[in-house]
Amino acid sequence: MNAPAEHATIARQHLIDPEVCIRCNTCEEMCPINAITHDARNYVVKFDVCKGCLACISPCPTGAIDSWRNVDGTRSYTIEEQLSWDALPDTTEFDNFEATLGALSGEETPPEVQQITDVATAGQGGPALAPWSASHPYVNLYTPTRPLTATVSGNYRLTADDASSDIHHIVLDFGATPFPVLEGQSIGIIPPGTDANGKPHLLRMYSVASPREGERPHHNNLSLTVKRVTEDHDGHPARGIASNYVCDLKKGDKVQVTGPYGSTFLMPNHPGSSLLMICTGTGSAPMRAMTERRRRRMEQKEGGELMLFFGARAPGELPYFGPLKKLPEDFIDINFAFSRVPDEPKRYVQDRIRERADKVFRMLTDDNAFIYICGLKGMEAGVLEAFRDICRAHGTDWEALRPELLAKGRFHVETY
């Protein structure tokens, strides 16, 4: 292949290593869309069919299936070429080009993304590690200077019409261009136009609300949970540029996307791992992604517990309230906290956490349980104080426990 042109369309092509493949047929059986075929010599992947759902990766006994090359989107390796191989082709300038996209180095993280991340994770009490069994995240594949164009395939209001919060579920489709994301990662969206100084708008970050195989299983798409901003933190009228742009998107609209971002707020993959999730409002996005990932794998009976604390003003202001109520109790332990329900006392997530102190403490001290906090910055202090009180009541020091959780990749905070 020739070196990439300055504005070449780079695509990630899924291949199978013929030197490692043992021809067990597992990948072809696992592929849900018949994107894998074979002859008497090789197993190969159809570039124009494969959606990058990764359903074939983990079942492969040798890892031969987990092979990739960057290619010109108009010139992929054909089926005929792949069937003739004795070994994978050498890497090319297209593969080296990945570094310019920032895929291999955090140094390419946009400064506005780093600033937002630093503020969001400050409540952890120190840098966090990803869970030891988390999948490898791809980060910074697309940048503000080289964004990816996505197509809106859905926009649905989640909150009641009379709710004070206008929260939308947005589905973005990436077509044939790979955009691999994991539960807990975020993407950037660049609003069109310029600011008051004539400069392009800065990107805004949104947590992914769908599991790794897509909002619609085995499709190259993802979903976001976005609240329309109409006032600032002091309650004064203020129109959020990005949130209003995203909430007003229509099916078929094109959107400039960057990322993915995030390499530590990830879920564990090993059987028996448990999740303690605490969120408010749109902080539910990564929790929905993780919960849906586990729901889709229920038949595999991997074990582990799910416990969710979810706060909002009222049921009508709670994103995904209806679907959450339908989940079986033996699958997830849900604890709602509503602070503005008429004729009822105000209850916040920290109140519900204290009510479930015994189980919360058990999960805090269980090395197979991983804790995630996401939502408004104002919730953070109350939740941490609840942890502190619960630990004290059980003869444990929270300030001594927290560094241990961080060191083991078990404690993760993203608040805004």
C-alpha positions as a printed Julia matrix, in Angstrom:
416×3 Matrix{Float64}:
   0.0     0.0    0.0
   1.03    3.58  -0.58
   1.46    6.14   2.22
  -1.81    7.81   3.24
  -2.83   10.94   1.46
  -3.24   14.03   3.6
  -7.01   13.66   3.75
  -7.28    9.88   3.3
 -10.19    8.13   4.96
  -8.63    5.66   7.38
 -10.59    2.51   8.23
  -9.75   -0.24  10.7
  -9.86   -3.62   8.94
 -10.46   -6.78  10.95
  -8.26   -9.68   9.86
  -7.39  -13.22  10.99
  -3.77  -14.26  11.45
  -3.29  -17.36   9.24
  -0.09  -18.36  11.09
  -1.92  -18.66  14.42
  -5.41  -19.76  13.34
  -6.16  -23.44  14.09
  -9.27  -23.49  11.89
 -11.64  -24.42  14.72
 -14.53  -22.51  13.09
 -15.42  -20.8   16.4
 -15.24  -17.29  14.96
 -17.53  -18.1   12.04
 -20.06  -19.71  14.38
 -20.0   -16.76  16.8
 -20.32  -13.98  14.21
 -23.95  -12.76  14.31
 -23.92  -11.23  10.83
 -22.01  -13.82   8.78
 -19.0   -11.58   8.27
 -16.53  -14.48   8.45
 -15.98  -17.11   5.78
 -13.3   -19.64   4.85
 -11.92  -21.96   2.24
  -9.62  -24.98   2.53
  -6.74  -22.65   3.43
  -7.79  -19.63   5.51
 -10.52  -18.05   7.59
 -11.15  -14.43   6.58
 -13.31  -11.43   7.5
 -15.53   -9.59   5.0
 -14.6    -5.92   5.32
 -17.9    -4.63   3.92
 -19.96   -6.78   6.32
 -18.04   -6.66   9.61
 -19.41   -4.07  12.06
 -16.63   -4.42  14.63
 -18.98   -5.85  17.29
 -16.11   -8.01  18.7
 -18.43  -10.96  19.4
 -15.81  -13.28  17.9
 -12.82  -12.03  19.89
 -13.07  -13.66  23.32
 -14.2   -17.15  22.13
 -11.14  -17.52  19.85
  -8.78  -19.99  21.6
  -5.58  -18.67  19.98
  -6.15  -14.93  19.55
  -5.75  -15.2   15.77
  -9.04  -13.34  15.36
  -7.77  -10.25  17.2
  -5.75   -8.9   14.27
  -6.18   -5.47  12.7
  -4.69   -3.18  10.07
  -5.42    0.42   9.19
  -6.32    0.75   5.52
  -7.5     3.33   3.05
 -11.29    3.17   3.33
 -11.48    2.88  -0.48
  -8.87    0.12  -0.73
  -9.27   -2.66   1.84
  -7.75   -6.13   1.62
 -10.11   -8.23  -0.5
 -11.43  -11.67   0.39
  -9.31  -13.13  -2.4
  -6.17  -11.52  -1.03
  -6.83  -12.77   2.49
  -7.52  -16.31   1.3
  -4.08  -16.4   -0.36
  -2.08  -15.32   2.71
   0.39  -17.46   4.63
   0.97  -14.58   7.07
  -0.55  -11.2    7.84
   0.67   -8.35   5.63
   3.34   -6.08   7.03
   2.22   -2.9    8.72
   2.15    0.16   6.48
   2.22    3.92   6.76
  -1.49    3.7    7.45
  -0.76    1.83  10.66
   1.94    4.33  11.63
  -0.6     7.03  10.87
  -2.59    5.82  13.87
  -0.08    7.54  16.12
  -0.89   10.9   14.55
  -4.49   10.27  15.55
  -3.32    9.92  19.13
  -4.4     6.29  19.41
  -1.16    5.2   21.0
  -0.37    8.14  23.25
  -2.19   10.21  25.84
  -0.05   13.16  24.77
  -2.59   13.91  22.07
  -5.45   14.43  24.55
  -6.96   17.86  23.83
  -6.25   20.31  26.68
  -9.95   21.0   27.23
 -10.56   17.25  27.65
  -7.72   16.94  30.15
  -9.0    19.93  32.11
 -12.53   18.52  32.31
 -11.2    15.1   33.3
  -9.02   16.51  36.06
 -11.98   18.34  37.59
 -14.31   15.36  37.22
 -11.97   12.89  38.93
 -10.72   15.17  41.71
 -13.04   13.5   44.22
 -11.26   10.16  43.89
  -8.53   11.37  46.22
  -5.8    10.4   43.78
  -5.2     8.79  40.39
  -7.19    5.63  39.73
  -6.31    2.47  37.87
  -8.67    0.55  35.62
  -9.96   -2.77  36.99
  -7.4    -5.49  36.38
  -9.76   -7.42  34.09
 -11.01   -4.41  32.08
 -10.72   -4.56  28.3
  -8.08   -2.47  26.58
  -9.55    0.97  25.77
  -8.84    2.85  22.58
  -8.42    6.58  23.21
  -7.94    9.71  21.1
  -8.59    7.97  17.79
 -10.19   11.17  16.49
  -9.19   14.7   17.46
 -10.65   18.22  17.14
  -8.46   18.76  14.08
  -9.43   15.4   12.61
 -12.93   14.53  13.85
 -15.12   11.67  12.69
 -18.52   12.36  11.16
 -21.38   10.41  12.73
 -25.01   10.25  11.65
 -27.88   10.69  14.09
 -30.1     7.61  13.98
 -32.3     8.48  16.95
 -33.21   11.28  19.37
 -35.74   10.55  22.13
 -36.78   12.6   25.13
 -36.35   10.56  28.31
 -37.96   12.8   30.93
 -41.66   13.61  31.31
 -43.03   16.55  29.32
 -43.71   18.5   32.5
 -40.34   17.73  34.09
 -37.95   20.58  34.8
 -35.13   18.63  33.13
 -35.19   18.0   29.38
 -32.98   14.92  28.95
 -32.51   13.16  25.63
 -31.28    9.75  24.5
 -29.18   10.3   21.36
 -28.04    7.47  19.07
 -25.08    8.06  16.74
 -24.1     5.72  13.9
 -20.56    5.5   12.48
 -21.28    3.48   9.37
 -18.29    1.44   8.24
 -15.7     3.48  10.17
 -14.62    1.77  13.41
 -15.19    3.76  16.61
 -14.56    1.23  19.41
 -15.8     2.29  22.84
 -16.1     0.62  26.22
 -18.6     1.18  29.0
 -17.4     4.16  31.06
 -15.69    5.99  28.2
 -16.73    9.39  26.82
 -16.77   11.06  23.43
 -16.48   14.68  22.35
 -18.96   16.54  20.19
 -17.98   19.74  18.38
 -20.91   22.16  17.96
 -20.92   23.95  14.6
 -20.28   27.67  14.34
 -18.08   30.05  16.3
 -18.14   31.77  19.69
 -18.39   35.51  20.41
 -14.71   35.9   19.52
 -15.1    34.2   16.17
 -13.3    31.04  17.27
 -14.7    27.53  16.71
 -16.65   26.18  19.66
 -14.72   23.89  21.99
 -15.8    20.27  22.13
 -18.08   19.06  24.91
 -17.72   15.63  26.48
 -20.55   13.14  26.97
 -20.42    9.71  28.61
 -21.41    6.77  26.45
 -24.71    5.22  27.56
 -24.55    1.98  25.54
 -22.45   -1.18  25.91
 -19.45   -1.95  23.75
 -21.4    -3.87  21.1
 -23.6    -0.86  20.37
 -26.93    0.63  21.35
 -28.38   -1.84  18.9
 -26.44   -5.06  19.34
 -23.87   -5.79  16.65
 -24.21   -2.34  15.06
 -21.52    0.29  14.83
 -23.37    2.84  16.94
 -23.55    4.24  20.45
 -25.89    6.29  22.6
 -25.55    9.36  24.81
 -27.64   10.81  27.65
 -27.76   14.6   27.26
 -29.51   17.22  29.38
 -30.52   20.48  27.75
 -28.78   23.27  29.71
 -30.96   26.35  30.18
 -29.39   27.88  33.3
 -26.01   28.12  35.0
 -25.04   26.6   38.36
 -26.46   29.64  40.16
 -29.86   29.27  38.49
 -29.45   32.2   36.11
 -30.7    31.77  32.52
 -27.9    30.44  30.32
 -28.18   28.51  27.08
 -25.71   25.64  26.77
 -24.29   25.72  23.26
 -23.5    22.03  22.89
 -26.37   20.54  24.89
 -29.02   22.5   23.0
 -27.35   21.64  19.71
 -27.35   17.92  20.58
 -30.88   17.87  22.01
 -32.21   19.55  18.83
 -30.54   17.08  16.45
 -32.79   15.24  14.03
 -32.49   11.8   12.5
 -30.07   11.95   9.58
 -28.13   14.97  10.87
 -24.33   14.8   10.75
 -22.24   15.36  13.88
 -18.51   15.93  14.36
 -17.2    13.49  16.99
 -13.84   13.14  18.76
 -12.38   10.54  21.09
 -13.01    8.09  22.61
 -11.7     9.34  25.95
 -11.1     7.63  29.28
  -8.88    4.71  30.25
  -9.75    4.02  33.91
 -13.52    4.44  34.51
 -14.04    0.99  33.03
 -15.95   -2.08  34.14
 -14.33   -5.4   35.12
 -14.75   -8.39  32.84
 -13.96  -11.31  35.13
 -16.77  -13.6   36.35
 -17.93  -12.92  39.89
 -17.13   -9.2   39.81
 -19.72   -6.88  41.37
 -20.62   -3.26  40.62
 -21.7    -0.61  43.14
 -23.04    2.31  41.05
 -24.08    5.71  42.4
 -25.41    8.42  40.12
 -27.71   11.39  39.58
 -29.25   12.73  36.36
 -27.18   12.19  33.24
 -24.53   10.54  35.41
 -26.66    7.48  34.72
 -25.1     7.14  31.24
 -22.11    4.95  32.14
 -24.24    3.03  34.66
 -26.76    2.24  31.93
 -23.92    1.05  29.68
 -22.52   -1.25  32.36
 -25.92   -2.55  33.41
 -26.94   -3.24  29.81
 -23.65   -5.04  29.19
 -24.4    -7.34  32.12
 -28.06   -7.74  31.13
 -27.13   -8.94  27.66
 -24.83  -11.54  29.24
 -27.28  -12.83  31.86
 -27.56  -16.25  30.21
 -23.84  -16.8   30.76
 -24.42  -16.74  34.55
 -21.09  -15.09  35.31
 -22.09  -14.2   38.88
 -21.41  -10.99  40.76
 -23.89   -8.42  42.06
 -25.2    -5.13  40.7
 -26.29   -2.43  43.15
 -27.51    0.97  41.96
 -28.27    4.2   43.83
 -29.99    6.67  41.52
 -31.07   10.17  42.55
 -33.37   12.74  40.94
 -35.98   15.32  41.92
 -38.9    13.04  41.04
 -39.62    9.87  39.03
 -40.53   11.92  35.94
 -37.08   13.52  35.99
 -35.22   10.23  36.13
 -33.69    9.05  32.84
 -34.51    5.42  32.02
 -36.89    5.14  35.0
 -39.33    2.9   33.13
 -36.78    0.39  31.79
 -35.03    0.24  35.17
 -38.27   -0.71  36.9
 -38.61   -3.69  34.56
 -35.25   -5.25  35.5
 -35.6    -8.29  37.77
 -34.67   -7.79  41.4
 -32.37  -10.79  41.39
 -30.38   -9.12  38.58
 -29.91   -5.64  40.09
 -30.57   -4.08  43.51
 -32.01   -0.62  42.67
 -32.35    2.16  45.22
 -34.05    5.35  44.02
 -33.75    8.65  45.89
 -36.23   11.48  45.11
 -35.8    14.92  46.64
 -38.84   16.82  45.33
 -41.85   14.53  45.58
 -44.9    16.32  47.04
 -45.85   15.31  50.58
 -42.75   13.15  50.95
 -39.48   13.92  52.79
 -36.45   14.85  50.72
 -34.2    11.87  50.14
 -30.79   11.97  48.5
 -28.53    9.15  47.34
 -26.43    9.42  50.51
 -29.56    8.83  52.59
 -30.35    5.64  50.68
 -26.7     4.55  50.96
 -26.88    4.87  54.75
 -30.11    2.84  54.79
 -28.26    0.01  53.03
 -25.11    0.39  55.13
 -24.42   -3.32  55.73
 -24.47   -4.3   52.08
 -22.6    -1.15  51.01
 -19.85   -1.89  53.55
 -19.63   -5.48  52.35
 -19.1    -4.26  48.79
 -16.6    -1.58  49.85
 -14.46   -4.26  51.45
 -14.94   -6.97  48.81
 -11.98   -7.11  46.42
 -14.33   -8.33  43.68
 -16.61   -5.27  43.98
 -15.93   -2.07  42.0
 -17.39    1.34  42.92
 -18.5     4.01  40.44
 -19.8     7.53  41.21
 -21.05    9.79  38.42
 -23.25   12.88  38.33
 -23.39   16.38  39.72
 -20.42   17.66  41.73
 -22.8    18.49  44.58
 -23.5    14.8   45.27
 -19.88   13.89  45.78
 -19.33   15.22  49.3
 -22.52   13.62  50.63
 -21.67   10.21  49.17
 -18.12   10.25  50.5
 -19.37   11.33  53.92
 -21.83    8.41  53.88
 -18.95    6.04  53.08
 -16.97    7.58  55.93
 -19.83    7.08  58.41
 -20.53    3.52  57.29
 -16.88    2.55  57.6
 -16.65    4.15  61.04
 -19.73    2.24  62.21
 -18.1    -1.0   61.08
 -14.75   -0.25  62.73
 -12.95    0.77  59.54
 -11.28    4.03  58.51
 -12.52    5.31  55.12
  -9.45    7.51  54.66
  -7.26    4.41  54.98
  -9.53    2.28  52.78
  -9.82    4.71  49.87
  -6.11    4.54  48.83
  -6.38    0.76  48.83
  -9.43    0.94  46.55
  -7.58    3.25  44.15
  -4.52    1.04  44.08
  -6.69   -1.95  43.17
  -8.65   -0.11  40.45
 -11.84   -0.4   42.49
 -12.85    3.24  43.07
 -13.88    5.61  40.29
 -15.39    9.1   40.43
 -16.54   11.38  37.59
 -18.59   14.37  38.77
 -19.24   17.67  37.04
